[in-house]
Every structure is written in C-alpha cells, then in structure tokens.
PDB file of C-alpha atoms in Angstrom:
ATOM      1  CA  MET L  14     -36.518  27.416  13.310  1.00  0.00           C
ATOM      2  CA  GLY L  15     -33.884  28.406  11.562  1.00  0.00           C
ATOM      3  CA  THR L  16     -32.432  31.693  13.336  1.00  0.00           C
ATOM      4  CA  LEU L  17     -31.776  28.637  16.701  1.00  0.00           C
ATOM      5  CA  ILE L  18     -30.639  25.795  14.255  1.00  0.00           C
ATOM      6  CA  ASP L  19     -27.876  28.544  12.982  1.00  0.00           C
ATOM      7  CA  GLY L  20     -27.190  29.770  16.541  1.00  0.00           C
ATOM      8  CA  ALA L  21     -26.772  26.189  17.877  1.00  0.00           C
ATOM      9  CA  GLU L  22     -24.556  25.315  14.995  1.00  0.00           C
ATOM     10  CA  ALA L  23     -22.007  27.923  15.872  1.00  0.00           C
ATOM     11  CA  GLY L  24     -22.486  26.343  19.323  1.00  0.00           C
ATOM     12  CA  LEU L  25     -21.098  23.220  18.114  1.00  0.00           C
ATOM     13  CA  ALA L  26     -18.418  24.629  15.754  1.00  0.00           C
ATOM     14  CA  TRP L  27     -16.724  26.457  18.630  1.00  0.00           C
ATOM     15  CA  LEU L  28     -17.166  23.283  20.244  1.00  0.00           C
ATOM     16  CA  GLU L  29     -14.282  21.973  18.028  1.00  0.00           C
ATOM     17  CA  THR L  30     -12.545  24.274  17.804  1.00  0.00           C
ATOM     18  CA  LEU L  31     -12.537  23.213  21.607  1.00  0.00           C
ATOM     19  CA  PHE L  32     -12.051  19.203  20.558  1.00  0.00           C
ATOM     20  CA  LEU L  33      -9.535  20.054  17.572  1.00  0.00           C
ATOM     21  CA  ARG L  34      -7.130  21.914  20.414  1.00  0.00           C
ATOM     22  CA  LEU L  35      -7.645  19.362  23.395  1.00  0.00           C
ATOM     23  CA  ALA L  36      -6.704  16.856  21.519  1.00  0.00           C
ATOM     24  CA  ASN L  37      -4.142  18.596  20.150  1.00  0.00           C
ATOM     25  CA  ALA L  38      -2.790  20.019  23.253  1.00  0.00           C
ATOM     26  CA  CYS L  39      -2.700  16.298  24.553  1.00  0.00           C
ATOM     27  CA  LEU L  40      -0.555  14.696  21.420  1.00  0.00           C
ATOM     28  CA  ALA L  41       1.537  18.059  22.599  1.00  0.00           C
ATOM     29  CA  VAL L  42       1.850  16.354  26.166  1.00  0.00           C
ATOM     30  CA  MET L  43       2.391  12.624  25.074  1.00  0.00           C
ATOM     31  CA  LEU L  44       5.715  13.434  22.494  1.00  0.00           C
ATOM     32  CA  ILE L  45       6.703  16.441  24.871  1.00  0.00           C
ATOM     33  CA  ALA L  46       6.587  13.565  28.945  1.00  0.00           C
ATOM     34  CA  ASN L  47       7.976  11.384  26.625  1.00  0.00           C
ATOM     35  CA  MET L  48      11.562  13.279  25.386  1.00  0.00           C
ATOM     36  CA  VAL L  49      11.611  14.152  28.686  1.00  0.00           C
ATOM     37  CA  ASN L  50      12.037   9.987  29.396  1.00  0.00           C
ATOM     38  CA  ILE L  51      14.205   8.639  26.929  1.00  0.00           C
ATOM     39  CA  LEU L  52      15.944  12.352  27.178  1.00  0.00           C
ATOM     40  CA  VAL L  53      16.265  11.281  31.939  1.00  0.00           C
ATOM     41  CA  ARG L  54      17.003   8.035  30.408  1.00  0.00           C
ATOM     42  CA  THR L  55      19.801   8.219  28.987  1.00  0.00           C
ATOM     43  CA  VAL L  56      21.048  11.142  31.167  1.00  0.00           C
ATOM     44  CA  ALA L  57      20.288   9.026  34.030  1.00  0.00           C
ATOM     45  CA  ASP L  58      19.604   5.518  33.901  1.00  0.00           C
ATOM     46  CA  ARG L  59      16.027   5.471  34.841  1.00  0.00           C
ATOM     47  CA  GLY L  60      12.955   6.690  33.332  1.00  0.00           C
ATOM     48  CA  LEU L  61       9.777   8.112  34.590  1.00  0.00           C
ATOM     49  CA  LEU L  62       7.975   5.856  35.968  1.00  0.00           C
ATOM     50  CA  TRP L  63       4.612   8.393  35.472  1.00  0.00           C
ATOM     51  CA  VAL L  64       5.544   9.109  31.842  1.00  0.00           C
ATOM     52  CA  PHE L  65       3.643   5.678  30.183  1.00  0.00           C
ATOM     53  CA  PRO L  66      -0.010   6.221  32.208  1.00  0.00           C
ATOM     54  CA  TRP L  67       0.007   9.210  31.455  1.00  0.00           C
ATOM     55  CA  THR L  68       0.625   9.033  27.929  1.00  0.00           C
ATOM     56  CA  THR L  69      -1.859   5.679  28.005  1.00  0.00           C
ATOM     57  CA  VAL L  70      -4.981   8.399  29.342  1.00  0.00           C
ATOM     58  CA  LEU L  71      -4.163  10.762  27.372  1.00  0.00           C
ATOM     59  CA  PHE L  72      -4.068   8.786  23.931  1.00  0.00           C
ATOM     60  CA  VAL L  73      -7.366   7.815  25.622  1.00  0.00           C
ATOM     61  CA  TRP L  74      -8.783  10.932  25.762  1.00  0.00           C
ATOM     62  CA  CYS L  75      -6.849  12.282  22.710  1.00  0.00           C
ATOM     63  CA  SER L  76      -8.541   9.522  20.974  1.00  0.00           C
ATOM     64  CA  PHE L  77     -12.291  10.360  22.502  1.00  0.00           C
ATOM     65  CA  ILE L  78     -12.197  13.510  22.118  1.00  0.00           C
ATOM     66  CA  GLY L  79     -10.615  13.601  18.382  1.00  0.00           C
ATOM     67  CA  LEU L  80     -13.935  11.677  17.516  1.00  0.00           C
ATOM     68  CA  PHE L  81     -15.948  14.342  17.901  1.00  0.00           C
ATOM     69  CA  VAL L  82     -13.583  16.910  15.847  1.00  0.00           C
ATOM     70  CA  VAL L  83     -13.565  13.817  13.023  1.00  0.00           C
ATOM     71  CA  TYR L  84     -17.309  13.851  12.944  1.00  0.00           C
ATOM     72  CA  ARG L  85     -17.593  17.195  12.431  1.00  0.00           C
ATOM     73  CA  ARG L  86     -15.733  17.493   9.489  1.00  0.00           C
ATOM     74  CA  GLY L  87     -16.913  14.979   7.990  1.00  0.00           C
ATOM     75  CA  THR L  88     -12.965  13.000   7.928  1.00  0.00           C
ATOM     76  CA  ASP L  89     -14.486  10.006   8.899  1.00  0.00           C
ATOM     77  CA  ILE L  90     -14.707   7.041   7.226  1.00  0.00           C
ATOM     78  CA  THR L  91     -18.205   6.954   4.080  1.00  0.00           C
ATOM     79  CA  VAL L  92     -19.069   5.116   0.890  1.00  0.00           C
ATOM     80  CA  ASP L  93     -20.979   7.087  -1.152  1.00  0.00           C
ATOM     81  CA  TYR L  94     -20.456   5.157  -3.982  1.00  0.00           C
ATOM     82  CA  PHE L  95     -24.889   4.367  -4.009  1.00  0.00           C
ATOM     83  CA  HIS L  96     -25.783   7.742  -2.734  1.00  0.00           C
ATOM     84  CA  ASP L  97     -23.933  10.137  -5.160  1.00  0.00           C
ATOM     85  CA  ARG L  98     -26.370   7.420  -7.380  1.00  0.00           C
ATOM     86  CA  LEU L  99     -29.407   8.265  -6.066  1.00  0.00           C
ATOM     87  CA  GLY L 100     -31.628  11.067  -7.109  1.00  0.00           C
ATOM     88  CA  GLY L 101     -32.118  14.780  -4.576  1.00  0.00           C
ATOM     89  CA  SER L 102     -35.434  12.443  -2.851  1.00  0.00           C
ATOM     90  CA  GLY L 103     -33.104   8.732  -2.554  1.00  0.00           C
ATOM     91  CA  ARG L 104     -30.266  11.107  -0.965  1.00  0.00           C
ATOM     92  CA  MET L 105     -33.024  12.979   1.167  1.00  0.00           C
ATOM     93  CA  ALA L 106     -34.140   9.964   2.598  1.00  0.00           C
ATOM     94  CA  LEU L 107     -30.172   7.992   2.710  1.00  0.00           C
ATOM     95  CA  ARG L 108     -29.531  11.142   4.892  1.00  0.00           C
ATOM     96  CA  ILE L 109     -32.135  10.755   7.309  1.00  0.00           C
ATOM     97  CA  PHE L 110     -31.833   7.568   7.282  1.00  0.00           C
ATOM     98  CA  ALA L 111     -28.248   7.370   8.398  1.00  0.00           C
ATOM     99  CA  ASP L 112     -28.145  10.296  10.810  1.00  0.00           C
ATOM    100  CA  LEU L 113     -30.702   8.253  11.975  1.00  0.00           C
ATOM    101  CA  VAL L 114     -28.911   4.876  12.642  1.00  0.00           C
ATOM    102  CA  VAL L 115     -25.770   7.741  14.114  1.00  0.00           C
ATOM    103  CA  ILE L 116     -28.147   8.547  17.160  1.00  0.00           C
ATOM    104  CA  ALA L 117     -29.789   4.728  17.061  1.00  0.00           C
ATOM    105  CA  VAL L 118     -25.826   3.539  17.546  1.00  0.00           C
ATOM    106  CA  LEU L 119     -25.081   6.699  20.355  1.00  0.00           C
ATOM    107  CA  ALA L 120     -28.082   6.210  22.423  1.00  0.00           C
ATOM    108  CA  VAL L 121     -27.139   3.172  23.347  1.00  0.00           C
ATOM    109  CA  LEU L 122     -23.406   3.931  24.249  1.00  0.00           C
ATOM    110  CA  LEU L 123     -24.881   6.512  26.001  1.00  0.00           C
ATOM    111  CA  ALA L 124     -27.613   4.181  27.168  1.00  0.00           C
ATOM    112  CA  VAL L 125     -24.497   2.046  29.330  1.00  0.00           C
ATOM    113  CA  ALA L 126     -23.013   4.996  30.316  1.00  0.00           C
ATOM    114  CA  PRO L 127     -24.129   5.150  33.708  1.00  0.00           C
ATOM    115  CA  LYS L 128     -23.242   1.075  34.425  1.00  0.00           C
ATOM    116  CA  VAL L 129     -20.338   2.034  32.612  1.00  0.00           C
ATOM    117  CA  LEU L 130     -18.823   5.050  34.803  1.00  0.00           C
ATOM    118  CA  VAL L 131     -19.701   2.274  37.606  1.00  0.00           C
ATOM    119  CA  ALA L 132     -17.949  -0.509  36.260  1.00  0.00           C
ATOM    120  CA  GLN L 133     -14.597   1.275  36.122  1.00  0.00           C
ATOM    121  CA  LYS L 134     -13.817   0.983  39.401  1.00  0.00           C
ATOM    122  CA  GLY L 135     -10.605   1.705  41.440  1.00  0.00           C
ATOM    123  CA  ASP L 136      -7.774   4.139  40.034  1.00  0.00           C
ATOM    124  CA  ILE L 137      -5.065   5.146  37.346  1.00  0.00           C
ATOM    125  CA  GLU L 138      -1.801   3.870  38.945  1.00  0.00           C
ATOM    126  CA  LEU L 139       0.723   7.000  39.502  1.00  0.00           C
ATOM    127  CA  THR L 140      -1.843   9.015  36.653  1.00  0.00           C
ATOM    128  CA  GLY L 141      -4.299   9.741  40.929  1.00  0.00           C
ATOM    129  CA  LEU L 142      -7.067   9.294  38.333  1.00  0.00           C
ATOM    130  CA  SER L 143     -10.137   7.283  38.674  1.00  0.00           C
ATOM    131  CA  ARG L 144     -10.731   4.648  35.866  1.00  0.00           C
ATOM    132  CA  TRP L 145     -13.713   6.603  34.631  1.00  0.00           C
ATOM    133  CA  MET L 146     -12.802   9.157  34.553  1.00  0.00           C
ATOM    134  CA  LEU L 147     -11.405   7.386  30.981  1.00  0.00           C
ATOM    135  CA  SER L 148     -14.663   7.621  29.450  1.00  0.00           C
ATOM    136  CA  VAL L 149     -16.574  10.650  30.185  1.00  0.00           C
ATOM    137  CA  PRO L 150     -14.590  11.957  26.851  1.00  0.00           C
ATOM    138  CA  LEU L 151     -16.281   9.336  24.894  1.00  0.00           C
ATOM    139  CA  PHE L 152     -19.806   9.663  26.519  1.00  0.00           C
ATOM    140  CA  ILE L 153     -19.401  13.855  25.744  1.00  0.00           C
ATOM    141  CA  SER L 154     -18.337  13.230  22.216  1.00  0.00           C
ATOM    142  CA  SER L 155     -21.010  11.040  21.841  1.00  0.00           C
ATOM    143  CA  ILE L 156     -23.719  13.247  22.575  1.00  0.00           C
ATOM    144  CA  LEU L 157     -22.393  16.812  20.220  1.00  0.00           C
ATOM    145  CA  ILE L 158     -22.787  13.163  17.743  1.00  0.00           C
ATOM    146  CA  VAL L 159     -26.038  13.068  18.144  1.00  0.00           C
ATOM    147  CA  VAL L 160     -26.496  16.627  18.931  1.00  0.00           C
ATOM    148  CA  ASP L 161     -25.355  17.520  15.394  1.00  0.00           C
ATOM    149  CA  VAL L 162     -27.072  14.946  14.325  1.00  0.00           C
ATOM    150  CA  GLY L 163     -30.095  16.187  15.360  1.00  0.00           C
ATOM    151  CA  LEU L 164     -29.712  19.500  13.838  1.00  0.00           C
ATOM    152  CA  ASP L 165     -29.078  18.525  10.322  1.00  0.00           C
ATOM    153  CA  LEU L 166     -32.515  16.214  11.055  1.00  0.00           C
ATOM    154  CA  ALA L 167     -33.933  19.808  11.655  1.00  0.00           C
ATOM    155  CA  ARG L 168     -31.852  21.513   8.395  1.00  0.00           C
ATOM    156  CA  ALA L 169     -33.418  18.419   6.571  1.00  0.00           C
ATOM    157  CA  ALA L 170     -36.894  18.907   7.973  1.00  0.00           C
ATOM    158  CA  ILE L 171     -36.952  22.296   6.992  1.00  0.00           C
ATOM    159  CA  GLY L 172     -35.701  22.157   3.390  1.00  0.00           C
ATOM    160  CA  ARG L 173     -31.739  23.004   4.208  1.00  0.00           C
ATOM    161  CA  GLY L 174     -28.629  20.790   3.048  1.00  0.00           C
ATOM    162  CA  SER L 175     -26.450  19.456   5.249  1.00  0.00           C
ATOM    163  CA  ARG L 176     -23.897  20.918   6.384  1.00  0.00           C
ATOM    164  CA  ALA L 177     -20.707  21.672   4.861  1.00  0.00           C
ATOM    165  CA  ARG L 178     -17.698  18.658   5.381  1.00  0.00           C
ATOM    166  CA  GLY L 179     -14.464  18.769   4.924  1.00  0.00           C
ATOM    167  CA  HIS L 180     -13.014  22.532   6.050  1.00  0.00           C
ATOM    168  CA  GLY L 181     -14.520  23.140  10.019  1.00  0.00           C
ATOM    169  CA  ALA L 182     -11.764  24.974  12.307  1.00  0.00           C
ATOM    170  CA  VAL L 183      -8.616  25.614  11.842  1.00  0.00           C
ATOM    171  CA  LEU L 184      -6.108  25.636  15.210  1.00  0.00           C
TER     172      LEU L 184
END
C-alpha cells in the first residue's frame, strides 16, 4: 500500500508543478495582453476589444488552477491553535476529521458539477469559448484535491504522517 501511495503522490507532485506553470502562464499572458492593449491605446487611441474578455477568462482559470497548487503546498489559511495543543491521538482524530470535511465539501461541489456545466449556456463574448469552460478548471482542481486528501487518509490508515506542506514544486 505504501508503494501505491508513493506513486500516486509522485503523480500529484507532477500535476502540482504543471498546474503552477499553467497558472503562471495565465498570469503572463494577461500581463502581456494588457501591456500591449495599453500601448495600442496610447499610440492608436483605440483599445483591443478582445483583451478584457480574455483577461477575465484567464483570471478565472488562474484562480481555479491555482487552487490545487495552494492546497498541495499548504499555503491556504489554517488555524493551528487547537491542533498544536492536542496530543498525538487528538491530532490524528483532527486530521481525519478535517480530511473528511474537505472530501464532503468537494463531493457536494462535484455532485452539482454536471448541473452547473449544463446551466452555463452561451459563449463568452469575443473569445469563442463556451461559458462552461470557465468552470472546468475548478472541477479538475477539486477532483485532484479529493485524491490528495484520500491519500492523506490512506497514509493515516497505515500510520504514516501527513505529507509535508509548504515546500511544493518550484517553477
């Protein structure tokens, strides 16, 4: 079981690096497009109409793609006051409880995903993209977080500690 967990962990680490690079690429494209738009407005006194809708799409994608990276790295906001004061078995119980809560919340989100995708009709102006494409990175990140939390539960079941957080993949 440990080998299977280690293999899945390696796959998630690779995906973390990929998602980090995708989020950074979204940011870079937004920056370059907006710089070009400002330059064109200055020179030609007209803006590029496609920049704002694409910036919006890339911002949403960057946020949803980055969700997985933030979770994996443990750079989300946590309150460790009680955790730090518990003994070993209390910490284990809190760890399992937190994992189950995360899975429950994301299970609800993923359960409504098909309805959300169907409800998002129409296209995003000036992009050629369907509206439902905005939500896809959120659902992919949510699935990956569920897998990561499931691995933590598996680690807990065989007596392993939590995966170290806060020093994930670097760009």
